[in-house]
């Protein structure tokens, strides 16, 4: 049964289960991490598979259990590089002496060791082995090496071992492992104590009771940004236009339809330390939406009188309650960089994420190629183009950049 406080909701953990008799505890660990709201993907090493089966791992995680580096179907579905990166933490539990040694050596001869080499995510090890093995200088040196490289190591527990010996080397109990993971996220939340306001999705501007002016924005990018900021510890309010994507975890969501409603919701959500305007706000609305359905009236066509909508990004940028950092988006079909430079000045924001939407690209897709333009303290403009990334990875990178810029206030 799920606990009431879900400390890991919205987070994905890649759990590597290696060969130790303690692997049986990993099955309960999967359940308890999920109870905390985490999405758990598992890699079972060949040693781990001597103790528990891929079927039980897959059933409990409700995700595929990955076992094989050279599995064509896995590579097509996911790819080991994506598996290594598309998570918030890699947890090796139990970590056998063997996988610790292979990671320390930088070997890449199976899926687990390759993922450990390829990941750019934090790694946490929960070693479990016989006490004499644990005390062996070779193991201790390897653990030290990994620790120096930034791995977090959970000290094994002391007591009776499955092999009949007594000493230090037991995998800690599952609640202790879950607590270590929760503490890790709590302590490492770089935006803890800061608040963020994010706009996302399109706006719909009514023409009559059944029709509206809208656009193709899916909200995927803005929602991913709200989630990434929340995962980085910020208290996030997301003001969302009408979208199909679900509300992100751990985010306060205000649903709106029109640009005016979006602006009102944003102003009500101030003060905020960070504002990211990712919404594709309709520039115009009908001057006077018809109260009844507009009927066809002959061959003459129809003229609509439109008036300009408020500019939410410019309003926030110029507000006397201006967030410390205001980030806008620019969707451009041509002359992207030049238009973006002008836009950053016109709107008065600090940063601008430039999207090339020429030829119908981006809308609704899962990938995005963006250039981040930043005005530094001396008003110099710095442009950084990122490779094609998933929208979630763009969001994570942006959250990382924001965290580097804004000192956390708690
Ligand atoms: N934006 C906004 N409110 C508006 C229009 C745009 O907050 N009424 C924000 C968007 O959320 C985005 C940025 O302004 O962060 C730029 O949006 P874009 O559509 O590229 O620019 P426009 O101001 O509409 O300019 P143009 O359409 O002329 O390129």
Short mmCIF file of C-alpha atoms and ligand atoms in Angstrom, two decimals:
data_model
loop_
_atom_site.label_atom_id
_atom_site.label_comp_id
_atom_site.label_asym_id
_atom_site.label_seq_id
_atom_site.Cartn_x
_atom_site.Cartn_y
_atom_site.Cartn_z
CA UNK A 1 0.00 0.00 0.00
CA UNK A 2 1.26 3.45 -0.84
CA UNK A 3 2.46 5.63 2.02
CA UNK A 4 0.81 9.01 2.39
CA UNK A 5 4.00 11.05 1.98
CA UNK A 6 5.50 10.22 -1.37
CA UNK A 7 9.03 11.53 -1.10
CA UNK A 8 10.15 10.18 -4.44
CA UNK A 9 7.23 11.03 -6.69
CA UNK A 10 8.24 12.12 -10.16
CA UNK A 11 11.69 10.55 -9.72
CA UNK A 12 13.06 7.62 -11.65
CA UNK A 13 15.53 5.21 -10.07
CA UNK A 14 17.60 2.78 -12.07
CA UNK A 15 18.18 -0.16 -9.72
CA UNK A 16 21.08 -2.48 -10.54
CA UNK A 17 20.73 -5.80 -8.76
CA UNK A 18 23.98 -7.71 -8.72
CA UNK A 19 24.94 -11.19 -7.52
CA UNK A 20 24.54 -11.50 -3.80
CA UNK A 21 22.25 -13.63 -1.72
CA UNK A 22 20.82 -10.30 -0.47
CA UNK A 23 19.29 -9.83 -3.94
CA UNK A 24 16.04 -11.19 -2.50
CA UNK A 25 15.72 -7.94 -0.52
CA UNK A 26 15.77 -5.98 -3.80
CA UNK A 27 12.29 -7.26 -4.58
CA UNK A 28 10.93 -5.59 -1.46
CA UNK A 29 13.12 -2.55 -2.17
CA UNK A 30 11.43 -2.13 -5.57
CA UNK A 31 8.02 -2.12 -3.88
CA UNK A 32 9.00 0.33 -1.16
CA UNK A 33 10.64 2.75 -3.60
CA UNK A 34 7.46 2.62 -5.66
CA UNK A 35 5.38 3.22 -2.52
CA UNK A 36 7.33 6.47 -2.20
CA UNK A 37 6.25 7.37 -5.72
CA UNK A 38 9.42 6.47 -7.63
CA UNK A 39 9.39 4.89 -11.04
CA UNK A 40 11.84 1.98 -10.79
CA UNK A 41 13.66 0.46 -13.74
CA UNK A 42 15.87 -2.52 -13.03
CA UNK A 43 18.99 -4.11 -14.46
CA UNK A 44 19.62 -7.63 -13.26
CA UNK A 45 23.24 -8.83 -13.68
CA UNK A 46 23.90 -12.48 -14.53
CA UNK A 47 24.99 -12.94 -10.89
CA UNK A 48 21.79 -11.29 -9.65
CA UNK A 49 19.75 -13.58 -11.89
CA UNK A 50 21.17 -16.57 -9.99
CA UNK A 51 19.20 -15.39 -6.96
CA UNK A 52 16.04 -13.77 -8.34
CA UNK A 53 14.30 -13.90 -11.70
CA UNK A 54 13.74 -11.19 -14.32
CA UNK A 55 10.05 -12.07 -14.17
CA UNK A 56 9.70 -11.19 -10.48
CA UNK A 57 11.71 -7.99 -11.01
CA UNK A 58 9.57 -6.99 -13.99
CA UNK A 59 6.32 -7.86 -12.17
CA UNK A 60 7.17 -5.80 -9.12
CA UNK A 61 8.62 -2.83 -10.98
CA UNK A 62 5.94 -2.96 -13.70
CA UNK A 63 8.79 -2.19 -16.08
CA UNK A 64 10.89 -4.41 -18.27
CA UNK A 65 13.82 -6.05 -16.42
CA UNK A 66 16.98 -5.35 -18.41
CA UNK A 67 19.60 -8.09 -18.40
CA UNK A 68 21.50 -8.05 -21.64
CA UNK A 69 23.95 -5.58 -23.17
CA UNK A 70 23.62 -7.04 -26.63
CA UNK A 71 19.85 -7.39 -26.80
CA UNK A 72 18.71 -5.97 -30.09
CA UNK A 73 15.14 -5.46 -28.89
CA UNK A 74 16.28 -3.61 -25.76
CA UNK A 75 18.60 -1.43 -27.82
CA UNK A 76 15.78 -0.60 -30.21
CA UNK A 77 13.36 0.18 -27.40
CA UNK A 78 15.66 2.08 -25.11
CA UNK A 79 19.40 1.86 -25.81
CA UNK A 80 21.87 1.42 -22.96
CA UNK A 81 22.95 5.06 -23.10
CA UNK A 82 19.39 6.27 -22.61
CA UNK A 83 18.84 3.70 -19.89
CA UNK A 84 21.94 5.11 -18.15
CA UNK A 85 20.81 8.73 -18.40
CA UNK A 86 17.02 8.63 -18.24
CA UNK A 87 16.91 8.43 -14.45
CA UNK A 88 17.57 10.60 -11.42
CA UNK A 89 19.69 8.11 -9.49
CA UNK A 90 21.45 4.84 -10.23
CA UNK A 91 21.21 2.62 -7.16
CA UNK A 92 23.29 -0.55 -7.02
CA UNK A 93 21.67 -2.73 -4.35
CA UNK A 94 23.04 -5.19 -3.53
CA UNK A 95 26.46 -4.19 -4.88
CA UNK A 96 28.63 -7.30 -4.97
CA UNK A 97 32.44 -7.22 -4.66
CA UNK A 98 32.51 -8.09 -8.35
CA UNK A 99 30.46 -5.15 -9.65
CA UNK A 100 32.32 -2.77 -7.32
CA UNK A 101 35.64 -3.99 -8.77
CA UNK A 102 34.40 -3.74 -12.35
CA UNK A 103 33.09 -0.22 -11.79
CA UNK A 104 36.37 0.82 -10.16
CA UNK A 105 38.29 -0.57 -13.14
CA UNK A 106 35.96 1.07 -15.67
CA UNK A 107 35.10 -2.22 -17.33
CA UNK A 108 32.15 -2.37 -19.69
CA UNK A 109 31.63 -6.05 -20.28
CA UNK A 110 27.97 -6.34 -19.36
CA UNK A 111 24.92 -4.08 -19.25
CA UNK A 112 25.32 -3.02 -15.60
CA UNK A 113 29.01 -2.06 -15.85
CA UNK A 114 28.44 -0.30 -19.18
CA UNK A 115 25.57 1.72 -17.74
CA UNK A 116 27.74 2.68 -14.77
CA UNK A 117 30.37 4.00 -17.19
CA UNK A 118 27.85 5.76 -19.41
CA UNK A 119 25.71 7.44 -16.78
CA UNK A 120 25.96 11.10 -15.93
CA UNK A 121 23.54 10.63 -13.01
CA UNK A 122 24.49 10.23 -9.34
CA UNK A 123 25.30 6.67 -8.31
CA UNK A 124 24.64 5.11 -4.92
CA UNK A 125 26.12 1.77 -3.89
CA UNK A 126 24.77 -0.53 -1.21
CA UNK A 127 27.52 -3.14 -0.87
CA UNK A 128 26.62 -6.59 0.44
CA UNK A 129 29.07 -9.44 0.86
CA UNK A 130 30.77 -11.76 3.31
CA UNK A 131 32.52 -9.81 6.16
CA UNK A 132 35.99 -11.04 5.25
CA UNK A 133 35.43 -10.05 1.64
CA UNK A 134 34.18 -6.62 2.74
CA UNK A 135 37.30 -6.07 4.82
CA UNK A 136 39.62 -7.22 2.06
CA UNK A 137 41.94 -4.39 1.06
CA UNK A 138 41.11 -4.91 -2.61
CA UNK A 139 37.41 -4.27 -1.93
CA UNK A 140 38.11 -1.36 0.41
CA UNK A 141 40.45 0.25 -2.15
CA UNK A 142 37.83 -0.13 -4.88
CA UNK A 143 35.14 1.40 -2.67
CA UNK A 144 37.50 4.30 -1.84
CA UNK A 145 38.20 4.84 -5.53
CA UNK A 146 34.49 5.00 -6.35
CA UNK A 147 33.82 7.22 -3.34
CA UNK A 148 36.50 9.65 -4.55
CA UNK A 149 34.83 9.67 -7.96
CA UNK A 150 31.60 10.83 -6.39
CA UNK A 151 29.73 7.57 -5.75
CA UNK A 152 27.68 7.56 -2.55
CA UNK A 153 28.33 4.45 -0.52
CA UNK A 154 25.86 3.12 2.04
CA UNK A 155 27.86 1.34 4.74
CA UNK A 156 26.77 -2.27 5.08
CA UNK A 157 25.18 -3.43 8.30
CA UNK A 158 26.65 -5.76 10.92
CA UNK A 159 25.18 -9.04 12.12
CA UNK A 160 24.62 -12.64 11.09
CA UNK A 161 25.25 -13.34 7.45
CA UNK A 162 23.49 -15.82 5.19
CA UNK A 163 26.82 -17.67 4.89
CA UNK A 164 26.76 -18.38 8.64
CA UNK A 165 29.50 -15.90 9.56
CA UNK A 166 29.03 -12.78 11.65
CA UNK A 167 30.41 -9.32 10.92
CA UNK A 168 29.98 -6.28 8.68
CA UNK A 169 28.72 -6.87 5.15
CA UNK A 170 24.94 -7.21 5.34
CA UNK A 171 22.76 -5.27 2.96
CA UNK A 172 21.00 -2.70 5.18
CA UNK A 173 17.30 -3.33 5.79
CA UNK A 174 14.98 -2.09 3.06
CA UNK A 175 13.49 0.85 5.05
CA UNK A 176 17.07 2.07 5.72
CA UNK A 177 17.88 1.89 2.02
CA UNK A 178 14.72 3.80 1.13
CA UNK A 179 15.56 6.43 3.75
CA UNK A 180 19.09 6.81 2.32
CA UNK A 181 17.58 7.41 -1.13
CA UNK A 182 15.03 9.93 0.20
CA UNK A 183 17.75 11.74 2.19
CA UNK A 184 19.91 11.88 -0.89
CA UNK A 185 17.22 13.70 -2.87
CA UNK A 186 16.38 15.95 0.04
CA UNK A 187 19.99 16.97 0.67
CA UNK A 188 20.89 17.41 -2.95
CA UNK A 189 17.94 19.47 -4.09
CA UNK A 190 19.76 22.50 -5.50
CA UNK A 191 16.64 24.70 -5.70
CA UNK A 192 15.35 23.89 -2.23
CA UNK A 193 13.80 26.98 -0.65
CA UNK A 194 13.15 28.68 -4.02
CA UNK A 195 9.83 29.09 -5.81
CA UNK A 196 9.16 28.90 -9.52
CA UNK A 197 6.33 29.87 -11.83
CA UNK A 198 6.04 28.09 -15.18
CA UNK A 199 3.60 28.66 -18.04
CA UNK A 200 2.92 25.85 -20.48
CA UNK A 201 0.70 24.77 -23.36
CA UNK A 202 -1.38 26.85 -25.74
CA UNK A 203 -4.10 29.32 -24.92
CA UNK A 204 -7.55 29.02 -26.47
CA UNK A 205 -9.23 32.32 -27.31
CA UNK A 206 -12.99 31.94 -27.85
CA UNK A 207 -14.60 33.19 -31.05
CA UNK A 208 -18.05 31.95 -30.09
CA UNK A 209 -19.33 29.30 -27.64
CA UNK A 210 -17.94 26.43 -29.77
CA UNK A 211 -14.93 27.82 -31.62
CA UNK A 212 -11.62 29.23 -30.56
CA UNK A 213 -8.27 30.45 -31.82
CA UNK A 214 -5.53 28.13 -30.63
CA UNK A 215 -2.21 26.61 -31.63
CA UNK A 216 -0.41 23.28 -31.75
CA UNK A 217 1.57 23.55 -28.50
CA UNK A 218 1.44 20.21 -26.64
CA UNK A 219 2.71 21.50 -23.29
CA UNK A 220 5.31 18.71 -23.17
CA UNK A 221 8.27 21.07 -22.82
CA UNK A 222 6.70 23.42 -20.28
CA UNK A 223 5.36 20.56 -18.17
CA UNK A 224 8.78 18.85 -18.24
CA UNK A 225 10.37 22.10 -17.03
CA UNK A 226 7.89 22.39 -14.16
CA UNK A 227 8.65 18.81 -13.17
CA UNK A 228 12.43 19.27 -13.45
CA UNK A 229 12.33 22.39 -11.28
CA UNK A 230 10.20 20.55 -8.71
CA UNK A 231 12.61 17.63 -8.76
CA UNK A 232 15.42 20.10 -8.13
CA UNK A 233 13.57 21.13 -4.97
CA UNK A 234 11.73 24.31 -6.04
CA UNK A 235 8.12 24.93 -5.01
CA UNK A 236 6.55 25.12 -8.46
CA UNK A 237 3.30 26.61 -9.72
CA UNK A 238 2.46 25.59 -13.25
CA UNK A 239 -0.07 27.69 -15.13
CA UNK A 240 -1.22 25.45 -17.94
CA UNK A 241 -3.34 26.07 -20.99
CA UNK A 242 -5.51 23.22 -22.37
CA UNK A 243 -3.20 20.20 -22.93
CA UNK A 244 -3.44 16.41 -23.10
CA UNK A 245 -0.30 15.75 -21.03
CA UNK A 246 -0.91 14.85 -17.37
CA UNK A 247 -0.17 17.23 -14.50
CA UNK A 248 3.42 16.73 -13.37
CA UNK A 249 4.10 15.30 -9.92
CA UNK A 250 4.82 17.58 -6.96
CA UNK A 251 3.67 20.69 -8.79
CA UNK A 252 0.73 23.01 -8.04
CA UNK A 253 -1.17 23.26 -11.31
CA UNK A 254 -3.57 26.05 -12.27
CA UNK A 255 -5.58 25.22 -15.39
CA UNK A 256 -6.58 28.13 -17.60
CA UNK A 257 -7.87 28.64 -21.14
CA UNK A 258 -7.17 32.17 -22.29
CA UNK A 259 -4.14 34.46 -22.25
CA UNK A 260 -5.90 36.85 -19.88
CA UNK A 261 -6.65 33.98 -17.45
CA UNK A 262 -3.02 32.86 -17.74
CA UNK A 263 -1.76 36.33 -16.92
CA UNK A 264 -4.14 36.65 -13.96
CA UNK A 265 -3.06 33.26 -12.59
CA UNK A 266 0.62 34.21 -12.99
CA UNK A 267 0.22 37.55 -11.24
CA UNK A 268 -1.65 35.85 -8.39
CA UNK A 269 1.24 33.36 -8.07
CA UNK A 270 3.86 36.06 -7.46
CA UNK A 271 6.20 36.43 -5.71
CA UNK A 272 8.38 33.76 -7.26
CA UNK A 273 12.14 33.46 -7.53
CA UNK A 274 12.07 31.99 -11.02
CA UNK A 275 9.65 32.39 -13.93
CA UNK A 276 9.81 30.26 -17.05
CA UNK A 277 7.32 31.22 -19.76
CA UNK A 278 7.11 28.23 -22.05
CA UNK A 279 3.46 28.68 -23.04
CA UNK A 280 2.55 29.40 -26.65
CA UNK A 281 0.26 32.28 -25.77
CA UNK A 282 -2.10 33.42 -28.53
CA UNK A 283 -1.00 36.89 -29.56
CA UNK A 284 -4.56 37.92 -30.45
CA UNK A 285 -8.09 37.27 -29.27
CA UNK A 286 -11.47 38.14 -30.72
CA UNK A 287 -12.37 41.73 -29.89
CA UNK A 288 -15.87 40.59 -29.02
CA UNK A 289 -16.46 36.83 -28.87
CA UNK A 290 -19.95 36.07 -30.18
CA UNK A 291 -22.41 34.99 -27.51
CA UNK A 292 -24.08 32.59 -29.92
CA UNK A 293 -22.60 30.29 -32.51
CA UNK A 294 -21.52 32.28 -35.59
CA UNK A 295 -23.67 31.13 -38.53
CA UNK A 296 -22.54 30.97 -42.14
CA UNK A 297 -23.70 34.08 -43.92
CA UNK A 298 -23.45 33.69 -47.68
CA UNK A 299 -20.38 33.74 -49.89
CA UNK A 300 -18.85 36.96 -48.63
CA UNK A 301 -16.50 35.26 -46.16
CA UNK A 302 -16.04 36.32 -42.60
CA UNK A 303 -13.85 38.99 -41.07
CA UNK A 304 -12.82 38.69 -37.48
CA UNK A 305 -11.76 41.70 -35.48
CA UNK A 306 -8.87 40.71 -33.24
CA UNK A 307 -7.19 42.62 -30.46
CA UNK A 308 -3.80 41.98 -28.95
CA UNK A 309 -3.44 39.85 -25.84
CA UNK A 310 -1.34 40.92 -22.87
CA UNK A 311 2.25 39.72 -23.04
CA UNK A 312 2.76 37.59 -19.96
CA UNK A 313 6.54 37.29 -20.26
CA UNK A 314 6.99 41.04 -20.74
CA UNK A 315 4.56 41.78 -17.90
CA UNK A 316 6.46 39.51 -15.49
CA UNK A 317 9.83 40.87 -16.67
CA UNK A 318 8.76 44.44 -16.08
CA UNK A 319 6.75 43.84 -12.92
CA UNK A 320 7.76 45.52 -9.67
CA UNK A 321 7.54 42.00 -8.22
CA UNK A 322 9.83 40.67 -10.94
CA UNK A 323 11.21 37.19 -10.27
CA UNK A 324 15.00 37.10 -9.86
CA UNK A 325 15.35 35.11 -13.05
CA UNK A 326 12.90 35.35 -15.94
CA UNK A 327 13.24 32.87 -18.78
CA UNK A 328 11.30 33.11 -22.04
CA UNK A 329 10.96 30.86 -25.05
CA UNK A 330 11.13 31.90 -28.66
CA UNK A 331 9.56 29.77 -31.33
CA UNK A 332 11.03 30.92 -34.63
CA UNK A 333 10.66 29.59 -38.14
CA UNK A 334 13.47 31.73 -39.63
CA UNK A 335 16.36 34.04 -38.62
CA UNK A 336 16.16 32.43 -35.18
CA UNK A 337 19.17 33.93 -33.44
CA UNK A 338 18.63 37.46 -34.71
CA UNK A 339 14.91 37.40 -33.79
CA UNK A 340 15.71 35.87 -30.41
CA UNK A 341 18.23 38.59 -29.58
CA UNK A 342 15.66 41.25 -30.34
CA UNK A 343 13.03 39.36 -28.37
CA UNK A 344 15.14 39.14 -25.19
CA UNK A 345 15.54 42.94 -25.26
CA UNK A 346 11.95 43.67 -26.20
CA UNK A 347 10.50 41.47 -23.48
CA UNK A 348 13.10 42.30 -20.83
CA UNK A 349 13.72 38.71 -19.76
CA UNK A 350 17.12 37.39 -18.65
CA UNK A 351 17.32 34.19 -20.68
CA UNK A 352 15.62 32.95 -23.81
CA UNK A 353 15.34 29.36 -25.00
CA UNK A 354 15.26 29.44 -28.77
CA UNK A 355 13.33 26.71 -30.59
CA UNK A 356 13.49 26.27 -34.31
CA UNK A 357 9.91 25.43 -35.32
CA UNK A 358 10.47 25.73 -39.08
CA UNK A 359 8.65 23.06 -41.12
CA UNK A 360 6.30 22.06 -38.29
CA UNK A 361 9.17 20.73 -36.15
CA UNK A 362 8.90 20.42 -32.37
CA UNK A 363 5.16 20.71 -31.75
CA UNK A 364 4.03 17.54 -30.05
CA UNK A 365 7.38 15.79 -30.52
CA UNK A 366 9.43 14.34 -27.70
CA UNK A 367 12.75 15.79 -28.85
CA UNK A 368 13.91 19.35 -29.03
CA UNK A 369 17.02 21.19 -30.25
CA UNK A 370 17.41 24.51 -28.53
CA UNK A 371 19.82 27.40 -28.12
CA UNK A 372 20.00 29.02 -24.71
CA UNK A 373 20.63 32.77 -24.84
CA UNK A 374 21.75 34.36 -21.61
CA UNK A 375 22.29 37.95 -20.74
CA UNK A 376 25.10 38.04 -18.18
CA UNK A 377 25.70 40.62 -15.42
CA UNK A 378 27.60 42.88 -17.89
CA UNK A 379 24.68 42.66 -20.34
CA UNK A 380 26.75 40.50 -22.70
CA UNK A 381 24.73 37.93 -24.62
CA UNK A 382 25.93 34.35 -24.51
CA UNK A 383 24.44 31.72 -26.88
CA UNK A 384 24.79 27.99 -26.25
CA UNK A 385 23.30 25.44 -28.65
CA UNK A 386 22.49 22.07 -27.13
CA UNK A 387 22.42 18.83 -29.10
CA UNK A 388 19.06 17.25 -29.89
CA UNK A 389 17.70 16.09 -26.55
CA UNK A 390 14.45 14.72 -25.23
CA UNK A 391 12.23 17.49 -23.92
CA UNK A 392 12.73 16.01 -20.44
CA UNK A 393 16.51 16.33 -20.84
CA UNK A 394 16.18 19.90 -22.09
CA UNK A 395 14.13 20.57 -18.95
CA UNK A 396 16.74 18.95 -16.70
CA UNK A 397 19.57 20.91 -18.29
CA UNK A 398 17.66 24.13 -17.93
CA UNK A 399 16.93 23.34 -14.27
CA UNK A 400 20.65 22.59 -13.76
CA UNK A 401 21.62 25.91 -15.37
CA UNK A 402 19.09 27.74 -13.19
CA UNK A 403 20.45 26.00 -10.09
CA UNK A 404 24.02 27.04 -11.02
CA UNK A 405 22.86 30.64 -11.34
CA UNK A 406 20.57 31.07 -8.36
CA UNK A 407 22.02 30.35 -4.95
CA UNK A 408 19.69 28.21 -2.93
CA UNK A 409 18.06 30.05 -0.08
CA UNK A 410 17.39 27.31 2.47
N1 LIG B 1 4.61 35.20 -24.54
C1 LIG B 1 3.81 35.60 -23.48
N2 LIG B 1 2.65 36.24 -23.73
C2 LIG B 1 2.26 36.53 -24.99
C3 LIG B 1 3.09 36.11 -26.08
C4 LIG B 1 4.24 35.44 -25.81
O1 LIG B 1 4.15 35.34 -22.33
N3 LIG B 1 1.13 37.15 -25.20
C5 LIG B 1 5.87 34.56 -24.22
C6 LIG B 1 5.97 33.09 -24.61
O2 LIG B 1 5.56 32.28 -23.53
C7 LIG B 1 7.46 32.95 -24.89
C8 LIG B 1 7.85 34.30 -25.43
O3 LIG B 1 6.85 35.19 -24.99
O4 LIG B 1 8.18 32.76 -23.71
C9 LIG B 1 7.99 34.43 -26.90
O5 LIG B 1 6.88 33.91 -27.59
P1 LIG B 1 6.80 34.02 -29.17
O6 LIG B 1 5.49 33.48 -29.61
O7 LIG B 1 8.04 33.42 -29.78
O8 LIG B 1 6.94 35.58 -29.35
P2 LIG B 1 5.89 36.70 -29.61
O9 LIG B 1 6.00 37.72 -28.54
O10 LIG B 1 4.55 36.14 -29.84
O11 LIG B 1 6.51 37.35 -30.92
P3 LIG B 1 6.36 36.90 -32.45
O12 LIG B 1 5.14 36.04 -32.54
O13 LIG B 1 6.24 38.20 -33.16
O14 LIG B 1 7.64 36.18 -32.78
#
